[in-house]
mmCIF file with all atom_site columns, C-alpha atoms in Angstrom:
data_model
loop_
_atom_site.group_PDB
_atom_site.id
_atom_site.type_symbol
_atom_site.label_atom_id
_atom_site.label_alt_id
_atom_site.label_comp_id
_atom_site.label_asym_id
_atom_site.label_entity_id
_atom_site.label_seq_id
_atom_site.pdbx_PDB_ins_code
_atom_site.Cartn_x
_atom_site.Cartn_y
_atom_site.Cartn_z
_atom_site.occupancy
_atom_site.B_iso_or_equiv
_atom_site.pdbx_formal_charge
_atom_site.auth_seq_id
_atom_site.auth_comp_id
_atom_site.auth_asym_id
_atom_site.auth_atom_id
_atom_site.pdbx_PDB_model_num
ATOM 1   C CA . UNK M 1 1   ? -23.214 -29.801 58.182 1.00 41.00 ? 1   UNK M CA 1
ATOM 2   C CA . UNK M 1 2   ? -22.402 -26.385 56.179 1.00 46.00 ? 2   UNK M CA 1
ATOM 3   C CA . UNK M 1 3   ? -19.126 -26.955 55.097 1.00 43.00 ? 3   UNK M CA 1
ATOM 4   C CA . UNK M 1 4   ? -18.672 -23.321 54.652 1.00 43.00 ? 4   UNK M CA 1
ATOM 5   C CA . UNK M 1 5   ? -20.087 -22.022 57.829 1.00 44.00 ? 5   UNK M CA 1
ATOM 6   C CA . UNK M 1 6   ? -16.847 -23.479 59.977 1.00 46.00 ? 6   UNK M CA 1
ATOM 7   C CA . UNK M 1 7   ? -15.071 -21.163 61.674 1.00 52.00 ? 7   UNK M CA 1
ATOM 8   C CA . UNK M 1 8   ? -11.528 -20.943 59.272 1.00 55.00 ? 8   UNK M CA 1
ATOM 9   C CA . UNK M 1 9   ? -8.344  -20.614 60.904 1.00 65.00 ? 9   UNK M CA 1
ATOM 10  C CA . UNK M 1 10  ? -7.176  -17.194 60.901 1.00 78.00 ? 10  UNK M CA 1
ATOM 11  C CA . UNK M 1 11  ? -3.430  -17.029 60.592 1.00 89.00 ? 11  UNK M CA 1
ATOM 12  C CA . UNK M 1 12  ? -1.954  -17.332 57.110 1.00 95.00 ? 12  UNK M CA 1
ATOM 13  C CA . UNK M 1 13  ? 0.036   -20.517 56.064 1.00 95.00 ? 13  UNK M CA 1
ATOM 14  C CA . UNK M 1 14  ? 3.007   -20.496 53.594 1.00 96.00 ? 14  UNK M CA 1
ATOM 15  C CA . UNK M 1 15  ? 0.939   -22.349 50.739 1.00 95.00 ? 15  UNK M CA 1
ATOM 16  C CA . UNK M 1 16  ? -1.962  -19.737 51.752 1.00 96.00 ? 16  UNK M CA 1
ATOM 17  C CA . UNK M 1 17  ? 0.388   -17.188 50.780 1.00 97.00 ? 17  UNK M CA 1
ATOM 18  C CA . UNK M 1 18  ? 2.249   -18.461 48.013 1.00 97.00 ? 18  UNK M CA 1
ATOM 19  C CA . UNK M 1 19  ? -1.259  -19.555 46.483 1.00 97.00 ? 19  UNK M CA 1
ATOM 20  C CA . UNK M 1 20  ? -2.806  -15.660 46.884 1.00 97.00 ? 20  UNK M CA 1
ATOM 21  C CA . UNK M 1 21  ? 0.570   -14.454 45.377 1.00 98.00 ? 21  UNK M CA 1
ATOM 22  C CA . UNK M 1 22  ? 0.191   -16.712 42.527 1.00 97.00 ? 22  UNK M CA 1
ATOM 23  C CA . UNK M 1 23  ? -3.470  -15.674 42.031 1.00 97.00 ? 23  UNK M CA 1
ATOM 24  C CA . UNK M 1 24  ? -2.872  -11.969 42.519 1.00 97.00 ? 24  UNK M CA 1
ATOM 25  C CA . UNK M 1 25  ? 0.343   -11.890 40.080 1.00 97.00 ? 25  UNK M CA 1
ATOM 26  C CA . UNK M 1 26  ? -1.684  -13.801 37.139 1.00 97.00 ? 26  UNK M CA 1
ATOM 27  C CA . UNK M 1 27  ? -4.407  -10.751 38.076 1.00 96.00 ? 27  UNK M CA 1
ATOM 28  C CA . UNK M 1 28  ? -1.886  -8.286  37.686 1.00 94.00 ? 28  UNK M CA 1
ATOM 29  C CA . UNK M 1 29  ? -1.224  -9.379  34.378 1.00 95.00 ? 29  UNK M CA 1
ATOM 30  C CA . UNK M 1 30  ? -4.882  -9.710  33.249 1.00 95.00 ? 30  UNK M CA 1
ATOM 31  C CA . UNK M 1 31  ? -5.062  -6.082  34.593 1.00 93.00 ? 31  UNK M CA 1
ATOM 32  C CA . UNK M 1 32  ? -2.151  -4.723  32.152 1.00 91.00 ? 32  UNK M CA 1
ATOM 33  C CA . UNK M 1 33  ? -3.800  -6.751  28.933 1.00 91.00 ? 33  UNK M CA 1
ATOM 34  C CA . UNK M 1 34  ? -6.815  -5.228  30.250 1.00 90.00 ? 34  UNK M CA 1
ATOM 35  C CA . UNK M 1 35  ? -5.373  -1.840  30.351 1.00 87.00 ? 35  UNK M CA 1
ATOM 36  C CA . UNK M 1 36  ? -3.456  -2.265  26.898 1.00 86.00 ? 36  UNK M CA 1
ATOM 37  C CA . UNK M 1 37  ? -7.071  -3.030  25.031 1.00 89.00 ? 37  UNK M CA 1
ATOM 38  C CA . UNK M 1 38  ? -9.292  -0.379  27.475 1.00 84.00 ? 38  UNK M CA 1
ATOM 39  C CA . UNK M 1 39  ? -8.899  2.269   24.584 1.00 83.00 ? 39  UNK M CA 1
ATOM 40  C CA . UNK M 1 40  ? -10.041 -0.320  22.060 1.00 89.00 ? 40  UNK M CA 1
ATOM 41  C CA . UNK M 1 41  ? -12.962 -1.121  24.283 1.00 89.00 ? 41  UNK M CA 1
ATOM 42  C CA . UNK M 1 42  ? -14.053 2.108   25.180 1.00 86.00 ? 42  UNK M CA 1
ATOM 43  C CA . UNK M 1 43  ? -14.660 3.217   21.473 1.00 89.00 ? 43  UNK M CA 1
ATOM 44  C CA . UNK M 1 44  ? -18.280 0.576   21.823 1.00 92.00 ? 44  UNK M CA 1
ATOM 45  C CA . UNK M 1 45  ? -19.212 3.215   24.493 1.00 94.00 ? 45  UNK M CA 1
ATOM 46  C CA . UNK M 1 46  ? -18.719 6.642   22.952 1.00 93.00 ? 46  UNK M CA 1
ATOM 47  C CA . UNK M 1 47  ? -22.583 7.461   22.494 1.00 95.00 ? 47  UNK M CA 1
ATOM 48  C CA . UNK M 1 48  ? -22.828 7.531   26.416 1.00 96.00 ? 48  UNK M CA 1
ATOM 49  C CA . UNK M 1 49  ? -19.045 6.773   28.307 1.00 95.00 ? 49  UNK M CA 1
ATOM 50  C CA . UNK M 1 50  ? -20.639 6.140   31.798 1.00 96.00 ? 50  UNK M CA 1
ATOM 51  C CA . UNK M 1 51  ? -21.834 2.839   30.227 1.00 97.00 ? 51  UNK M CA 1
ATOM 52  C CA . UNK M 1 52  ? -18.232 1.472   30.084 1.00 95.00 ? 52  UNK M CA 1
ATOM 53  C CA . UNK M 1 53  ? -18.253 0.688   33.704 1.00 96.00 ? 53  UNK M CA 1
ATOM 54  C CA . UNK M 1 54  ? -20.166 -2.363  32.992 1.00 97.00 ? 54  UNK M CA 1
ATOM 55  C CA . UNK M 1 55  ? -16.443 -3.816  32.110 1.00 95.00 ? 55  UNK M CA 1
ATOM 56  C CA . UNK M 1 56  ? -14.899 -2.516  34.682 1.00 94.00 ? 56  UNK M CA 1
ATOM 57  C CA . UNK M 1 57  ? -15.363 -5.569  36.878 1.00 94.00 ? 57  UNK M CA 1
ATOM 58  C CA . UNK M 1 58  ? -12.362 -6.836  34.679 1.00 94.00 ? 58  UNK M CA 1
ATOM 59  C CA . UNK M 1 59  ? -10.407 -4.956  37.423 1.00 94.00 ? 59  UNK M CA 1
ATOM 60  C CA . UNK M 1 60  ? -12.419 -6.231  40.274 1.00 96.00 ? 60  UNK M CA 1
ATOM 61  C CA . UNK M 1 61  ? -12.182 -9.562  40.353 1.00 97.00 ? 61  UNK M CA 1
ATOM 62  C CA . UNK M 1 62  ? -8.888  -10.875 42.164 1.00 97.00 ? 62  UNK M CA 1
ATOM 63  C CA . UNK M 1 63  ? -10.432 -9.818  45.659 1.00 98.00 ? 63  UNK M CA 1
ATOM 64  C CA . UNK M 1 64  ? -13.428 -12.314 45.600 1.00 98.00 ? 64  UNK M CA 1
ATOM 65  C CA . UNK M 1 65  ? -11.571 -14.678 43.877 1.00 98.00 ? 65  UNK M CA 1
ATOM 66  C CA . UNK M 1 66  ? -8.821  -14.391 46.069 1.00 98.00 ? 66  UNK M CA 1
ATOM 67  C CA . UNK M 1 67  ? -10.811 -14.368 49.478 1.00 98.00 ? 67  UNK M CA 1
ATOM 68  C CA . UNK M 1 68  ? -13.452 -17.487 48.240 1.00 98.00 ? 68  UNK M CA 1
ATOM 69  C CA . UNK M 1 69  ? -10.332 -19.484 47.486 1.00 98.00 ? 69  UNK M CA 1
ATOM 70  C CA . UNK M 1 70  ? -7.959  -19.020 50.494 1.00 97.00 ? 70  UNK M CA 1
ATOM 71  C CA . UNK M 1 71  ? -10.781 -17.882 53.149 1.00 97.00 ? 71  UNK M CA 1
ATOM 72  C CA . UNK M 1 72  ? -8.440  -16.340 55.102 1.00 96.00 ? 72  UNK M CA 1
ATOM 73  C CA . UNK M 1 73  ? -8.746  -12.601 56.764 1.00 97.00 ? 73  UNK M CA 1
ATOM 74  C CA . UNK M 1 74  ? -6.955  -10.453 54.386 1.00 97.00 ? 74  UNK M CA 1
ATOM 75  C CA . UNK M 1 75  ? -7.298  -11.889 51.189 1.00 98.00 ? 75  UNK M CA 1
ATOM 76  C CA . UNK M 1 76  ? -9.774  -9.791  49.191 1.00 98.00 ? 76  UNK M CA 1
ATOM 77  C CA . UNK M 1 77  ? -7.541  -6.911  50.214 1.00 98.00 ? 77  UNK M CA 1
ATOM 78  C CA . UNK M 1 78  ? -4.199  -8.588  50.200 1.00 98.00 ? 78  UNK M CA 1
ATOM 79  C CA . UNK M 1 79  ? -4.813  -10.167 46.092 1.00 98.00 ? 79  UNK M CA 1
ATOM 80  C CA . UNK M 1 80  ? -6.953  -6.788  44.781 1.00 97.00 ? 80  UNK M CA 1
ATOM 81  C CA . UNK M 1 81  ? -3.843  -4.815  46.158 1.00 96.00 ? 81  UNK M CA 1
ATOM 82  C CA . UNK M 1 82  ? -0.799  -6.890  45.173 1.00 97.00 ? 82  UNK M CA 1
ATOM 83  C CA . UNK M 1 83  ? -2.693  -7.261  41.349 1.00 96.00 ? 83  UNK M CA 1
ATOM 84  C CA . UNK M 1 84  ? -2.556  -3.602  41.012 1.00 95.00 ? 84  UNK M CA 1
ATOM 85  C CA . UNK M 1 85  ? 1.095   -3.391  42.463 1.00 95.00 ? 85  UNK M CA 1
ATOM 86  C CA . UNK M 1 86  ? 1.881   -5.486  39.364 1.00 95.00 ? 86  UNK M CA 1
ATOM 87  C CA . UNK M 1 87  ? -0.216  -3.681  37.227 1.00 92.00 ? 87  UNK M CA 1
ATOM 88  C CA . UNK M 1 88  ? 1.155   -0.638  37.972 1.00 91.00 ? 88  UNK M CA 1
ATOM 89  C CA . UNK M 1 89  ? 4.495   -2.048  37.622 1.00 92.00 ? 89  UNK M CA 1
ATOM 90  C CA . UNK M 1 90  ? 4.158   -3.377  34.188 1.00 91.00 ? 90  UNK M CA 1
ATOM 91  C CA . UNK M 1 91  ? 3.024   -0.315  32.887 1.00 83.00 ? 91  UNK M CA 1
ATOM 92  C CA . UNK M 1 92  ? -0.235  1.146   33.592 1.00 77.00 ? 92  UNK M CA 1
ATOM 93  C CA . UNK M 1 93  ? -1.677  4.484   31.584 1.00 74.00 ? 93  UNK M CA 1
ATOM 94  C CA . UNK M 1 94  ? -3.065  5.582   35.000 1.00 75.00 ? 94  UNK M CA 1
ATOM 95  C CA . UNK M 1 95  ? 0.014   5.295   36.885 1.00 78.00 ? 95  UNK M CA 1
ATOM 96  C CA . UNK M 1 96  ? 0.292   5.032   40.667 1.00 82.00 ? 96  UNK M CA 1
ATOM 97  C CA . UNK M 1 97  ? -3.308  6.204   40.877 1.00 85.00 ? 97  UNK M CA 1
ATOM 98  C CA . UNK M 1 98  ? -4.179  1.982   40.269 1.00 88.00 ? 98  UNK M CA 1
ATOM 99  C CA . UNK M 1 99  ? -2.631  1.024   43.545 1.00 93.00 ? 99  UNK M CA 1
ATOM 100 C CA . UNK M 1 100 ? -5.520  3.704   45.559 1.00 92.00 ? 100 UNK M CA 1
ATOM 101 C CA . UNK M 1 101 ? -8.023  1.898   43.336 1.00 93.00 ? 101 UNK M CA 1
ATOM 102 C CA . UNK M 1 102 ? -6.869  -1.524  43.994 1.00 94.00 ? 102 UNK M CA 1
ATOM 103 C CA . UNK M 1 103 ? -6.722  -0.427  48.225 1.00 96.00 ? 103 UNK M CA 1
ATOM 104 C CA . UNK M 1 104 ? -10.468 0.852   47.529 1.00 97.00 ? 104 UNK M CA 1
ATOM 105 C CA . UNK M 1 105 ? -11.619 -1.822  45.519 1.00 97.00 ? 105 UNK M CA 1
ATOM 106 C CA . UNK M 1 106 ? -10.145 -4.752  47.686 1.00 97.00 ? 106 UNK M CA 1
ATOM 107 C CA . UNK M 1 107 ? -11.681 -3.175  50.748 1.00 98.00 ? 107 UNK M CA 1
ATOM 108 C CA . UNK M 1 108 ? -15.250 -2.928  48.918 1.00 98.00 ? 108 UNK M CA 1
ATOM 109 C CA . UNK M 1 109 ? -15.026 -7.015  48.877 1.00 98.00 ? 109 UNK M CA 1
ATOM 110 C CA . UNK M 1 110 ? -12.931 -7.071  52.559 1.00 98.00 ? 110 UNK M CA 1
ATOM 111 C CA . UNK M 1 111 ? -15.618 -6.182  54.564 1.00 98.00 ? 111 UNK M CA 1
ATOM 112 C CA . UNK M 1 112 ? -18.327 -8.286  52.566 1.00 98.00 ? 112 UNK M CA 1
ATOM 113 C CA . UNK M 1 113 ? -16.048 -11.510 53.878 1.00 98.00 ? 113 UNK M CA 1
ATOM 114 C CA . UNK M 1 114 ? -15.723 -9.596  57.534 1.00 97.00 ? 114 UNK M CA 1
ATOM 115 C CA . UNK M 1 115 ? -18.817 -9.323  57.823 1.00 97.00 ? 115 UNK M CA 1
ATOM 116 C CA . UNK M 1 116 ? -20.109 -12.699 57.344 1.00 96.00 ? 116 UNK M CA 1
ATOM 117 C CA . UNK M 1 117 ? -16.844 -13.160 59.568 1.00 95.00 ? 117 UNK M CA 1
ATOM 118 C CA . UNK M 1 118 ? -15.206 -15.374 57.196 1.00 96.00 ? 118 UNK M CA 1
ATOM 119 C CA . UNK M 1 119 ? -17.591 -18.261 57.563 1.00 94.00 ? 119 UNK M CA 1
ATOM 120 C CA . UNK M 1 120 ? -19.617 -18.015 54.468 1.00 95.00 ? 120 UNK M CA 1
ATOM 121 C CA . UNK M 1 121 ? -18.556 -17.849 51.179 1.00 97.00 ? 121 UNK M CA 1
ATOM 122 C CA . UNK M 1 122 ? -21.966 -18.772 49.354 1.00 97.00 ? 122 UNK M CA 1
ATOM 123 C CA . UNK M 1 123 ? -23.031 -17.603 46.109 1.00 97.00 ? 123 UNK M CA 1
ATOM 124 C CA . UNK M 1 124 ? -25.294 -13.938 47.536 1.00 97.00 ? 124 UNK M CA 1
ATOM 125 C CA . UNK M 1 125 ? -22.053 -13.168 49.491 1.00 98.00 ? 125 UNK M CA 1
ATOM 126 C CA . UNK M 1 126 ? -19.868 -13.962 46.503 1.00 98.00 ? 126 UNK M CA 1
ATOM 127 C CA . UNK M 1 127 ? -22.277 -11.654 44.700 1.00 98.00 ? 127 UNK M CA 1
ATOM 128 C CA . UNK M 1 128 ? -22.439 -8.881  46.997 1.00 98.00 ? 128 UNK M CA 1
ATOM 129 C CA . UNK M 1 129 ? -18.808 -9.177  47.434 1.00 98.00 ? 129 UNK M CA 1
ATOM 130 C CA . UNK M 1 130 ? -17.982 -8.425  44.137 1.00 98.00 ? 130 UNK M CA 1
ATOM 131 C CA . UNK M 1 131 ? -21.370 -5.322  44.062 1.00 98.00 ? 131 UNK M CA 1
ATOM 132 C CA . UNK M 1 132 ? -19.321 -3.582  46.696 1.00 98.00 ? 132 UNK M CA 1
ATOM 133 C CA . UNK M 1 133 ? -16.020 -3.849  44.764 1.00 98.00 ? 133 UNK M CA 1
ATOM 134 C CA . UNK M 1 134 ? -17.582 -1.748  42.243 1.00 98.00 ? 134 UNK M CA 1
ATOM 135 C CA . UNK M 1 135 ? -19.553 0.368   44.395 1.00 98.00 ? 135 UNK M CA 1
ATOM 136 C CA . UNK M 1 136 ? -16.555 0.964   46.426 1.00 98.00 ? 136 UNK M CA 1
ATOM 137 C CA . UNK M 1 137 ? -14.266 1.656   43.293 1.00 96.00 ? 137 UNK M CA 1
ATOM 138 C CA . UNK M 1 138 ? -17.418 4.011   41.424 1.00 96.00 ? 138 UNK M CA 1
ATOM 139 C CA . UNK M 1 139 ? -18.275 5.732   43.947 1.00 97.00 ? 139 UNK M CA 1
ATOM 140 C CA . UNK M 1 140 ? -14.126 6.866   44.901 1.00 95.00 ? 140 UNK M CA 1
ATOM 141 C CA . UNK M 1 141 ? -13.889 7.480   41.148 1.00 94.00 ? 141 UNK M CA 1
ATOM 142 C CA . UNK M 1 142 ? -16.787 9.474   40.521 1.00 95.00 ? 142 UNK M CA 1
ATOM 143 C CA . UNK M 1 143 ? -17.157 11.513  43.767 1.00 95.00 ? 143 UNK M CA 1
ATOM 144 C CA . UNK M 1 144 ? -14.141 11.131  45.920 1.00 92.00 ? 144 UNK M CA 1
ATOM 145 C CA . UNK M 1 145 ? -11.409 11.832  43.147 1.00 88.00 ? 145 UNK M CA 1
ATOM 146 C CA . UNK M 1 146 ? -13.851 13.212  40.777 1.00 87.00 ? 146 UNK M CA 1
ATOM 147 C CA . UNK M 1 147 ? -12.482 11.844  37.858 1.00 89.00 ? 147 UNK M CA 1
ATOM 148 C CA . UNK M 1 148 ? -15.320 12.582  35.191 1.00 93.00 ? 148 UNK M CA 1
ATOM 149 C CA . UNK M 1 149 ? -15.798 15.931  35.683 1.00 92.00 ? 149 UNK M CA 1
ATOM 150 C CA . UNK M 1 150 ? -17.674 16.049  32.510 1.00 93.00 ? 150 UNK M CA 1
ATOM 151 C CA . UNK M 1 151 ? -20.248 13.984  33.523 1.00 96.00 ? 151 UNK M CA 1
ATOM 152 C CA . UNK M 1 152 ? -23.944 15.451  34.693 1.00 97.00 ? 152 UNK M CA 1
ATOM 153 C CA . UNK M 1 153 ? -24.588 14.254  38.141 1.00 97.00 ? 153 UNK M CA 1
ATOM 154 C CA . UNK M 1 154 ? -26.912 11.366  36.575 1.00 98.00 ? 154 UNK M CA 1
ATOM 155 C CA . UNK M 1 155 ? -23.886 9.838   34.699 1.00 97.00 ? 155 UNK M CA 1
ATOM 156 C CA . UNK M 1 156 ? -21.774 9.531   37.606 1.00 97.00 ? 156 UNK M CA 1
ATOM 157 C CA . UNK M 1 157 ? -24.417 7.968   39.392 1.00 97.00 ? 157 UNK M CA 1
ATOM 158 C CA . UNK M 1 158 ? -25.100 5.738   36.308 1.00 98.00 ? 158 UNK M CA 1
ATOM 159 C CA . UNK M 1 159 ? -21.136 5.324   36.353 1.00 97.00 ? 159 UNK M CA 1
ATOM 160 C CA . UNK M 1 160 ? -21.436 4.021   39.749 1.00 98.00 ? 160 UNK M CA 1
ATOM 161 C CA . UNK M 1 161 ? -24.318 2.222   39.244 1.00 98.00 ? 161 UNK M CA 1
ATOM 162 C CA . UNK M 1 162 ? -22.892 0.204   36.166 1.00 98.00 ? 162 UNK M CA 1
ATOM 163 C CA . UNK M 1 163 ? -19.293 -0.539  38.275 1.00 98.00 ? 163 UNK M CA 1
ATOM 164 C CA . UNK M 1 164 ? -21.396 -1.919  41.074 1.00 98.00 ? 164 UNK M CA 1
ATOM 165 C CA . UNK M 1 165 ? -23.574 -4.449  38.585 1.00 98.00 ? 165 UNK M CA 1
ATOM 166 C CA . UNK M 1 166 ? -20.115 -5.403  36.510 1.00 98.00 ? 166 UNK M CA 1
ATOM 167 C CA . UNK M 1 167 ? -18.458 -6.248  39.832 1.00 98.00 ? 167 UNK M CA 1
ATOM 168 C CA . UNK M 1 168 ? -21.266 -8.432  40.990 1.00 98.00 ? 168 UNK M CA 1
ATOM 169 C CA . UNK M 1 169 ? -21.237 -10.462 37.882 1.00 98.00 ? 169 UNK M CA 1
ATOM 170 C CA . UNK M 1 170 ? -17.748 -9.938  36.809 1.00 97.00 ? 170 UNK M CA 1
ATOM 171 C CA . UNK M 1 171 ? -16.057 -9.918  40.227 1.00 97.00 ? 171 UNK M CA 1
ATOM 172 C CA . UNK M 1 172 ? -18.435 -11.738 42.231 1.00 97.00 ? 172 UNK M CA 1
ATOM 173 C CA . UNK M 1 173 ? -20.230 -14.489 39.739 1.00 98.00 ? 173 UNK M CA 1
ATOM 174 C CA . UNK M 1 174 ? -17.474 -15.317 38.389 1.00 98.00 ? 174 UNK M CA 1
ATOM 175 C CA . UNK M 1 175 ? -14.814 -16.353 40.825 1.00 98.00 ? 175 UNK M CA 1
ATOM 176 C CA . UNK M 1 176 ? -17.817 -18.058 42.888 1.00 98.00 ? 176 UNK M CA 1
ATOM 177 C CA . UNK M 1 177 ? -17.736 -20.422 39.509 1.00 97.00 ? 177 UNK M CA 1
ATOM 178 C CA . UNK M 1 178 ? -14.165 -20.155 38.596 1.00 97.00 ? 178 UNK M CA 1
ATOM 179 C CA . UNK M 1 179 ? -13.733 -22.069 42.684 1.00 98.00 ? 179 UNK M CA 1
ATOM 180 C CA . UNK M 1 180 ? -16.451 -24.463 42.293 1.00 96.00 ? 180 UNK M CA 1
ATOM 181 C CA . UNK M 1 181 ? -14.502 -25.681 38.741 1.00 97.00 ? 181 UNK M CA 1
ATOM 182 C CA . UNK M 1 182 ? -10.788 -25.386 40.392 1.00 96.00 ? 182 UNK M CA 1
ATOM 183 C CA . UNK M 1 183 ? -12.046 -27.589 43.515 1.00 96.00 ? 183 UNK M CA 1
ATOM 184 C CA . UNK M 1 184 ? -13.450 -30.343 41.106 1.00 95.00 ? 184 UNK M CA 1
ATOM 185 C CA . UNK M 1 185 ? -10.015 -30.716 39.727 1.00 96.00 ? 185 UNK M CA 1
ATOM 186 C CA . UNK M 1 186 ? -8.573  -31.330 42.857 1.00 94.00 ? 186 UNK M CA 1
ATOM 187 C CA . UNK M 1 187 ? -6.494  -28.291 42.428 1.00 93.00 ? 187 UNK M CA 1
ATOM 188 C CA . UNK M 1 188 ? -7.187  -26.689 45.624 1.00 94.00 ? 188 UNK M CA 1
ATOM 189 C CA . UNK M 1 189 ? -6.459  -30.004 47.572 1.00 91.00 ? 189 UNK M CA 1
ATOM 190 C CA . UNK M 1 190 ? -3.982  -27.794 50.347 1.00 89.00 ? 190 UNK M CA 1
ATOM 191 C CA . UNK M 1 191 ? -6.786  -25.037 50.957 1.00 94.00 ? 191 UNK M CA 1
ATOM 192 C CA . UNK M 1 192 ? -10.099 -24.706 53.054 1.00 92.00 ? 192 UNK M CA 1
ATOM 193 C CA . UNK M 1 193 ? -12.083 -24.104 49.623 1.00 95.00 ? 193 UNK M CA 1
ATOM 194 C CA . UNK M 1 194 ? -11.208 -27.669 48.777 1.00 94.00 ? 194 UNK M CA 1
ATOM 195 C CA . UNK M 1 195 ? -14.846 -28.881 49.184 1.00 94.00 ? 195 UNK M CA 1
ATOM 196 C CA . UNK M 1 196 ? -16.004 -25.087 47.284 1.00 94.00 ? 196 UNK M CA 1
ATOM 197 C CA . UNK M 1 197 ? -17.974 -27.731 44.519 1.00 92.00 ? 197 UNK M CA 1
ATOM 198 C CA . UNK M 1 198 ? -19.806 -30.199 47.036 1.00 90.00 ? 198 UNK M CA 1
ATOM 199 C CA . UNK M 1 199 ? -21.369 -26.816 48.376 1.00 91.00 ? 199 UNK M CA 1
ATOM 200 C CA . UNK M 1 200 ? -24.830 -25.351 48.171 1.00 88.00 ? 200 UNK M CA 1
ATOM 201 C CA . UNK M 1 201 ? -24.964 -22.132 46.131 1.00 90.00 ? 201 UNK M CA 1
ATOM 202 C CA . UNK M 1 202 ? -27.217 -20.553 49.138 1.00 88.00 ? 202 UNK M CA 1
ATOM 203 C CA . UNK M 1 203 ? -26.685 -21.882 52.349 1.00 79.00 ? 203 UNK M CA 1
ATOM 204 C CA . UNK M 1 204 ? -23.443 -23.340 51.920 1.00 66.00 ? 204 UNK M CA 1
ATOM 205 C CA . UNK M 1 205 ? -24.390 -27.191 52.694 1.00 53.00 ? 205 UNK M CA 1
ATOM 206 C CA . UNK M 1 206 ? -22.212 -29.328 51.130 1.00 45.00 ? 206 UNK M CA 1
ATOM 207 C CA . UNK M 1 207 ? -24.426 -32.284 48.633 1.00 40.00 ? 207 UNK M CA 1
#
């Protein structure tokens, strides 16, 4: 029987909670090291800046994680959001502007998990999940608050382009693994994605 294709409870429990918190606060602080060493980074990208998107799933990533580990309604949004709360309050060079991107980017991978109605949580939705993180996030950056102003309209659809592919392997490859290894540990023992490694990468059947 696919393991990940039962129905999950809906309503939150306290370890649900205190486990997202935990994930999204540790995300928060990836996000300011992240955002320390982003000028650094940049400089490999000077001879054509639209490319640097393909690192921006480094500020993707807590939503899939965060929604393939609790499985609960809410938690793409709830760990994408709270990481750039703490982002922003550690010190961000973008300022309050991170907590619209975290809302847009958590919502990218929300309605990925909604719409598989929080019964799958297979490899291709992990991966799509984390695609429409970065489409979400590109596409607000480029055209919505039309951040690069300098760019032709080819490099802001290359921009958008790139954030969508880093956020399917960054933000969507990634945590799919990063679950699998946690569950082997028996670290997840108190959460529905306790099983996450005796599932099938496409269908969800556990081995």
């Amino acid at each position: 029987m696919s393991t990940s294709a039962i129905k999950p409870r809906a309503s939150w429990r306290v370890v649900d909670i205190v486990i997202a918190s935990a994930i999204a606060v540790a995300s928060g602080v990836v996000f300011w090291a992240w955002n320390a060493s982003y000028g650094f980074v940049s400089l490999g990208f000077v001879a054509f800046p639209p490319a640097a998107a393909f690192v921006s799933g480094m500020w993707l990533f807590p939503a899939a994680l965060g929604a393939l580990i609790i499985r609960k309604p809410g938690a793409a949004l709830y760990c994408e959001m709270l990481a750039a709360i703490i982002s922003a309050l550690l010190g961000s060079q973008w300022g309050l502007t991170v907590l619209l991107s975290g809302l847009v980017q958590g919502l990218g991978a929300e309605v990925v998990f909604a719409a598989v109605r929080y019964r799958k949580f297979t490899l291709p939705v992990a991966l799509i999940a984390g695609l429409m993180s970065g489409f979400f996030g590109g596409f607000t950056e480029a055209y919505v608050l039309a951040y690069y102003e300098a760019y032709t309209p080819f490099m802001k659809f290359f921009h958008v382009l790139a954030m969508s592919i880093s956020g399917m392997i960054i933000a969507g490859l990634l945590p799919w693994l990063a679950t699998r290894g946690l569950a082997r540990t028996g670290a997840l023992g108190a959460l529905a994605s306790r099983r996450a490694h005796l599932e099938g990468a496409w269908r969800g059947q556990s081995r």
